[in-house]
Structures are given as structure tokens and as C-alpha cells.
Coordinates of N, CA and C and ligand atoms in Angstrom, one line a residue:
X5 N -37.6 29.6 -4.2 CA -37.5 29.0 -2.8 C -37.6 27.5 -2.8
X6 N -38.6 27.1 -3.4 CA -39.0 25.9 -3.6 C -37.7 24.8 -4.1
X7 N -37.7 25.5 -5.1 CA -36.3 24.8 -6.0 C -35.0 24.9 -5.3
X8 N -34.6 25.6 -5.1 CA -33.0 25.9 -4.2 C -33.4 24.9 -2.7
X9 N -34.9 24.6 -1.7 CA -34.4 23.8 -1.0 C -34.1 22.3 -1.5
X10 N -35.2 21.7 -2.1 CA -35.0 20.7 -3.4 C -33.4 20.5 -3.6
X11 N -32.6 21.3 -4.2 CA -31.3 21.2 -4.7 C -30.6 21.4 -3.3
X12 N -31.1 21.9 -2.1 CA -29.9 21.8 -0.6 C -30.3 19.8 -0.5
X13 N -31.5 19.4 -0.7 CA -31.8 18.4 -0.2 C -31.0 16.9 -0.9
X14 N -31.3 17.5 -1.7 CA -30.6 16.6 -3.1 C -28.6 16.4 -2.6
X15 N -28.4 17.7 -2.8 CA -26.8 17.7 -2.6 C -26.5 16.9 -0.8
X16 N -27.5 17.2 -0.1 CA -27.0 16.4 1.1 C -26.9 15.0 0.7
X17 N -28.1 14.3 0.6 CA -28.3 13.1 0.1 C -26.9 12.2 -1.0
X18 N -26.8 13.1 -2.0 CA -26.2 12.7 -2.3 C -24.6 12.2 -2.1
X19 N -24.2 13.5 -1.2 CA -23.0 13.8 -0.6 C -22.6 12.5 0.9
X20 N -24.0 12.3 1.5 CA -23.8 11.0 2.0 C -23.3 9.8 1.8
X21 N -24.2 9.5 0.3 CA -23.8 8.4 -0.3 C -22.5 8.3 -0.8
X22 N -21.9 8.8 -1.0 CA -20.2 9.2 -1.2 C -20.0 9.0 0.3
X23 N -20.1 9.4 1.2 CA -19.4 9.2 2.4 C -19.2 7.7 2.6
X24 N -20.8 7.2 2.6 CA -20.6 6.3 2.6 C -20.2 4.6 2.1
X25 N -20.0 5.2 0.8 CA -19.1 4.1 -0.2 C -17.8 3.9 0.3
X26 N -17.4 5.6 0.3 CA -16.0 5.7 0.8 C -15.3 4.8 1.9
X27 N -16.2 4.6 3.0 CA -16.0 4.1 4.3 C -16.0 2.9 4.2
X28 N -16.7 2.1 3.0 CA -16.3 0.6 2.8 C -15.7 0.3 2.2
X29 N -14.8 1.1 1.2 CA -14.2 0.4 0.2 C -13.0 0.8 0.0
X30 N -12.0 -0.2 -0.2 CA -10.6 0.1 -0.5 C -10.2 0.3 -1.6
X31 N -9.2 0.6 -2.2 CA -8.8 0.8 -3.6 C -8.6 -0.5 -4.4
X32 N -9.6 -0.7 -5.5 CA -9.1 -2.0 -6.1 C -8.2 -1.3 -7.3
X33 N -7.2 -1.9 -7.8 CA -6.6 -1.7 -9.5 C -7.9 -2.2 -10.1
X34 N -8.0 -1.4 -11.2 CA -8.9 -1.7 -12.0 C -8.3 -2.0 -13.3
X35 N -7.4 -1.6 -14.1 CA -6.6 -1.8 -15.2 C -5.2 -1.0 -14.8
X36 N -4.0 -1.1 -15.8 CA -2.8 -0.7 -15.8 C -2.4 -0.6 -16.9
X37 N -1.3 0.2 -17.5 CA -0.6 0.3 -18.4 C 0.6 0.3 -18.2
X38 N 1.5 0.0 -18.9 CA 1.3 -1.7 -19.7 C 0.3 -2.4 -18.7
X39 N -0.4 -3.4 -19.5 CA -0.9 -4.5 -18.6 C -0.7 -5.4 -18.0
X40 N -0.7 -6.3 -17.2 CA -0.3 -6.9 -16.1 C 0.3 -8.5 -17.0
X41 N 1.7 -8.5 -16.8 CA 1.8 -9.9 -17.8 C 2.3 -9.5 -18.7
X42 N 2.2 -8.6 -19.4 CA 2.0 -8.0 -21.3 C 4.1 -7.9 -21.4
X43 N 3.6 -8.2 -22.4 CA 5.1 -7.7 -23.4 C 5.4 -6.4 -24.1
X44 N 5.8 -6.1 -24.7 CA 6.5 -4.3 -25.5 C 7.0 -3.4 -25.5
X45 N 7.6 -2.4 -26.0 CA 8.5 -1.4 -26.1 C 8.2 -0.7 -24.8
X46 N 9.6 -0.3 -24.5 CA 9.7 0.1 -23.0 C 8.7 1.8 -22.8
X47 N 7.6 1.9 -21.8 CA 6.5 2.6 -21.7 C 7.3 4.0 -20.8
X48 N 6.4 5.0 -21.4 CA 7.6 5.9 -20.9 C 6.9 6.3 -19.5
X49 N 5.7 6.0 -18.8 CA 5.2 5.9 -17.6 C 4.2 4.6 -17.9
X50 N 3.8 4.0 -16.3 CA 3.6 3.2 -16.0 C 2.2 3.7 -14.7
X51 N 0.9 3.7 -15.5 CA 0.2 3.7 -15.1 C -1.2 3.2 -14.2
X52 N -1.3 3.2 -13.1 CA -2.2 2.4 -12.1 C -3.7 2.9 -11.9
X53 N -4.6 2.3 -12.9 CA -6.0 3.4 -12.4 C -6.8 2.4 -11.3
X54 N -7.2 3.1 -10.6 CA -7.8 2.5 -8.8 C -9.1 2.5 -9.3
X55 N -9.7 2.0 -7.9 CA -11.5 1.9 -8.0 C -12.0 3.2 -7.2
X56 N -11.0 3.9 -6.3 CA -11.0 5.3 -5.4 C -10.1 6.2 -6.0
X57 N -10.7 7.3 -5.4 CA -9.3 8.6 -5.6 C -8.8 8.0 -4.3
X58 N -7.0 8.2 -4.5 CA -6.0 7.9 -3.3 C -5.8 9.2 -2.8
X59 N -5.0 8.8 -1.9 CA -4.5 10.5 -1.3 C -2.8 10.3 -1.5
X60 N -2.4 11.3 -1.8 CA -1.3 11.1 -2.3 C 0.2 10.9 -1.2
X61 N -0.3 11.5 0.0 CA 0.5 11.1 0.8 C 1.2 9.9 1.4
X62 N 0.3 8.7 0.9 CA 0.2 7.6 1.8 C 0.2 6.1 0.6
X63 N 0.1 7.1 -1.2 CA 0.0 5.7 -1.8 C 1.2 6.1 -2.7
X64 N 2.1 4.7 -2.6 CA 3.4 4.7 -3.4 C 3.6 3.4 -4.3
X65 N 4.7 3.6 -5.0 CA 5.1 2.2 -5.7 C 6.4 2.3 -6.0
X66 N 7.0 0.9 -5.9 CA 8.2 1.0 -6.3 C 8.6 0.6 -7.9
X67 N 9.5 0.6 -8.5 CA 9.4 -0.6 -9.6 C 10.9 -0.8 -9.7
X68 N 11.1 -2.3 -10.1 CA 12.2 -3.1 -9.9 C 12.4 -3.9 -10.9
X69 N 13.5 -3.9 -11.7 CA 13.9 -4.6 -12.8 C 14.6 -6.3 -12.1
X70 N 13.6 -7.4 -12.4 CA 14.0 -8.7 -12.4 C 14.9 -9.8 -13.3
X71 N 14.9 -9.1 -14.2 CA 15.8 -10.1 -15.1 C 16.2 -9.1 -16.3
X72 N 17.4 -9.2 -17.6 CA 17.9 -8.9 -18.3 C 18.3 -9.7 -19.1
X73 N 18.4 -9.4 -20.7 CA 18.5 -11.0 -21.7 C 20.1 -11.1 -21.1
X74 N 20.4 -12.1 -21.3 CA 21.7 -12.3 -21.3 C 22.7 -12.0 -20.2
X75 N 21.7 -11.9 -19.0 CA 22.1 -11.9 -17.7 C 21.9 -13.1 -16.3
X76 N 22.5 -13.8 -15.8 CA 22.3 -15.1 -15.3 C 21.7 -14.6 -13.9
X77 N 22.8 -14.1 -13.3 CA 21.8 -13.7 -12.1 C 21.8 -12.2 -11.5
X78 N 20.8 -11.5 -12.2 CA 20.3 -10.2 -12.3 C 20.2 -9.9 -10.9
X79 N 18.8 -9.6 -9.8 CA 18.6 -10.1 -8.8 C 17.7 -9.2 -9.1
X80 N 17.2 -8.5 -7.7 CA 16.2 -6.9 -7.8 C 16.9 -5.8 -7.7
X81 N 16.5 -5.4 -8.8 CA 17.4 -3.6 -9.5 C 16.6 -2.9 -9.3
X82 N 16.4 -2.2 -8.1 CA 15.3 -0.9 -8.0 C 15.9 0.4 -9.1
X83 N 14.4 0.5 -9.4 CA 15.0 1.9 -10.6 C 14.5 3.3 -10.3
X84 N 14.9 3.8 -10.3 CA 14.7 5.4 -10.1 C 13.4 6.0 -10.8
X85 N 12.1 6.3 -10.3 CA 11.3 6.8 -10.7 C 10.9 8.1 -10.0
X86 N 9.5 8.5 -10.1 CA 8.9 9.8 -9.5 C 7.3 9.0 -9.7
X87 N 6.4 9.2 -8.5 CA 5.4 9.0 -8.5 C 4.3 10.0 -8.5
X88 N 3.3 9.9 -9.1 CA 2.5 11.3 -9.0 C 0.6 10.9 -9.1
X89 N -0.2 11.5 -9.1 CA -1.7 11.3 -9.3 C -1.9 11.9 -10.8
X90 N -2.7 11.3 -11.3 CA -3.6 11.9 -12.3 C -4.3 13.3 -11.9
X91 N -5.1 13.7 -12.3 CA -6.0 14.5 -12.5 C -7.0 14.1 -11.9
X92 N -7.8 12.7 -12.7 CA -8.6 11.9 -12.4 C -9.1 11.7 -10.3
X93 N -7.8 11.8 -9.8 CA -7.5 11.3 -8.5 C -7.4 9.6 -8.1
X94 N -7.6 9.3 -9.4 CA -7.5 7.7 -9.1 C -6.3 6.4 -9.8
X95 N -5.9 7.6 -11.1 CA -5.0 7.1 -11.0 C -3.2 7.5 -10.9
X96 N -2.2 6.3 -10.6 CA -1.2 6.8 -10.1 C -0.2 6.5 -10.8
X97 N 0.9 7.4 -11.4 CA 1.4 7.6 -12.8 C 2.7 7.1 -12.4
X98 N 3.6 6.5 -13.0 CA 4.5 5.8 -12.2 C 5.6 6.3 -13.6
X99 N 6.4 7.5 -13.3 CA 7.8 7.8 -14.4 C 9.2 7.1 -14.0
X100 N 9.6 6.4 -14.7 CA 11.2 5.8 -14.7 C 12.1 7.2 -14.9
X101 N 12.9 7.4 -13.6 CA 14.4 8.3 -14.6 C 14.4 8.4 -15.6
X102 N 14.8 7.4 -16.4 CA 15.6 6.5 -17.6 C 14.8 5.8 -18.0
X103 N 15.0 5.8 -19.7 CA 14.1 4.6 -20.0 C 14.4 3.4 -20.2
X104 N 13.4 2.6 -19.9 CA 13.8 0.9 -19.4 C 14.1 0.5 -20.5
X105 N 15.3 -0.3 -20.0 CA 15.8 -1.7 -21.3 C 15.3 -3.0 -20.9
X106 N 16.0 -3.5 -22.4 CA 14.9 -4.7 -22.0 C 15.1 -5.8 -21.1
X107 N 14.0 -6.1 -20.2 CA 13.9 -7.3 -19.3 C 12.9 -7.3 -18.5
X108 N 12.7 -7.6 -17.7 CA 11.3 -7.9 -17.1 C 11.3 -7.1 -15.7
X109 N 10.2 -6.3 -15.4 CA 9.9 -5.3 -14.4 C 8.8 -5.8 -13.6
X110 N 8.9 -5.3 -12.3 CA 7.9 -5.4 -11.7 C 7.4 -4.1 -10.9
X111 N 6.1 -3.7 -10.7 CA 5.4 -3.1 -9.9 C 4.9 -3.1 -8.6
X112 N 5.5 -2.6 -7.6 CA 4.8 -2.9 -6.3 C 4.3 -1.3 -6.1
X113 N 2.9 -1.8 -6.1 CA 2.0 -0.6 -5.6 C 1.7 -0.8 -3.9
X114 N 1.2 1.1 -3.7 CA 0.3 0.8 -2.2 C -0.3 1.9 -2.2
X115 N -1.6 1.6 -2.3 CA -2.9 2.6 -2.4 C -3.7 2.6 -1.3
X116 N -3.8 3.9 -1.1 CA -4.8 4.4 0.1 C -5.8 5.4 -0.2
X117 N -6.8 5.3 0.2 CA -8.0 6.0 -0.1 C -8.1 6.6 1.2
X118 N -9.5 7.6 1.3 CA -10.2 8.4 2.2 C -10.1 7.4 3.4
X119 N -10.3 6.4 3.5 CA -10.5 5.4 4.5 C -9.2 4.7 5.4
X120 N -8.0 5.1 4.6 CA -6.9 4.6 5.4 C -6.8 3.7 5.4
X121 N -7.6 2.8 5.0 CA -6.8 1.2 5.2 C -6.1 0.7 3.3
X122 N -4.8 0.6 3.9 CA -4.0 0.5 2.3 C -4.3 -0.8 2.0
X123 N -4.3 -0.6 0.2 CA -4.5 -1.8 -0.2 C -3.0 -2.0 -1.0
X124 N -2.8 -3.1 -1.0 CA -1.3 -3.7 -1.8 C -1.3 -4.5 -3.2
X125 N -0.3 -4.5 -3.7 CA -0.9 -5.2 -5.2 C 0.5 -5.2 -5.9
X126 N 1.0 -5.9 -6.8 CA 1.8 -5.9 -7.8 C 1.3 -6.3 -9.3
X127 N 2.2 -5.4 -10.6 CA 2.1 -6.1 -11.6 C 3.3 -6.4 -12.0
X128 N 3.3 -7.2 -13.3 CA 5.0 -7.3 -14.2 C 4.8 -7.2 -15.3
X129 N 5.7 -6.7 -15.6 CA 5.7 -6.7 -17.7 C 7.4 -6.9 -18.1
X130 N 7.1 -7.1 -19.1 CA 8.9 -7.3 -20.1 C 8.3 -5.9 -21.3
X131 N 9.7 -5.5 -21.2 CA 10.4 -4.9 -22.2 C 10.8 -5.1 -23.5
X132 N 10.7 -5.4 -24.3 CA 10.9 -6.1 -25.6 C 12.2 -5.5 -26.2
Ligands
CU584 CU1 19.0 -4.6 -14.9

């Protein structure tokens, strides 16, 4: 009796403190793959891990090829992907159609947590 209220007491408490993180905090990027900047062989997904689990309804990304060697004026080439969540709930797995050639990409993310208010962000990388 003792122990089981102990462990009701515990699990409230703690369950709070999750509420209440939640309610102040937006999703920061915390790392990416490729990394943000970085150069090398074209990645067969493009991975975004958050500082929250998102909810999947409301956090997207696009990605857009900016330049190509030997191309003068490329412009923005949106590319055909599929966006999905991890497991984890935090991060968000970004698959190309096709795999990228080389030139330089960009990421536009938008992540949304429990809290609703989206957060925005881009990265870039080249293709080697
Ligand atoms: Cu292109």
C-alpha cells in the first residue's frame, strides 16, 4: 500500500514536469546529417534531430537543389522527397526520390512540438 502510493505520487510529479518543459520550449535542431555546411557523397536520407518530439502533422521540410557544377544559372530545383519521424519522436528523416547529384542543397525545415508554436530553420550541404 505504502509503496504503490509512493510510485502514484512520483509518476504525478514527474508527469508534470514534462508538462511543463513542454509549454516553454520550442523545438531547437540539435545536430543534422549531413551537417550543416559539410561536403560528401550524396546521403541517401537527410536527417533533423530536435530538442522535442514534433507532431507529425504540422512539422515539414522541403529540400531544394541550388547550384550544379557546370551550371551558370541553376535557380531553386525543388526535389521530390517523403518526410517522416523517427522512432525517437524527435527526429525528422527527410528521403530524396532520387539520389542527389552533385551540387549544393538546401534544407528548409518547420518543426512543431506539443506547444504549437513552429519553429523554422534551414541547413546546406554539397554533394561531392
Ligand atoms: Cu539541379
Amino acid at each position: 500500500m505504502y509503496l504503490s502510493r509512493f510510485a502514484a505520487k512520483f509518476a504525478i510529479a514527474a508527469a508534470s514536469t514534462l508538462f511543463a518543459t513542454a509549454a516553454i520550449a520550442q523545438p531547437d535542431l540539435l545536430s543534422s546529417t549531413p551537417e550543416d555546411q559539410s561536403e560528401g557523397p550524396a546521403p541517401a536520407t537527410v536527417e533533423l534531430k530536435f530538442s522535442e518530439a514534433l507532431t507529425t502533422q504540422s512539422s515539414a521540410a522541403s529540400l531544394t537543389m541550388t547550384s550544379m557544377p557546370g551550371m551558370a544559372n541553376h535557380g531553386e530545383m525543388k526535389m521530390r522527397i517523403s518526410v517522416a519521424g523517427a522512432d525517437d519522436g524527435k527526429t525528422m528523416v527527410i528521403t530524396p526520390a532520387n539520389t542527389l547529384s552533385a551540387g549544393t542543397y538546401r534544407v528548409d525545415w518547420r518543426a512543431v512540438s506539443s506547444d504549437a508554436r513552429p519553429a523554422v530553420g534551414k541547413i546546406t550541404f554539397q554533394v561531392k
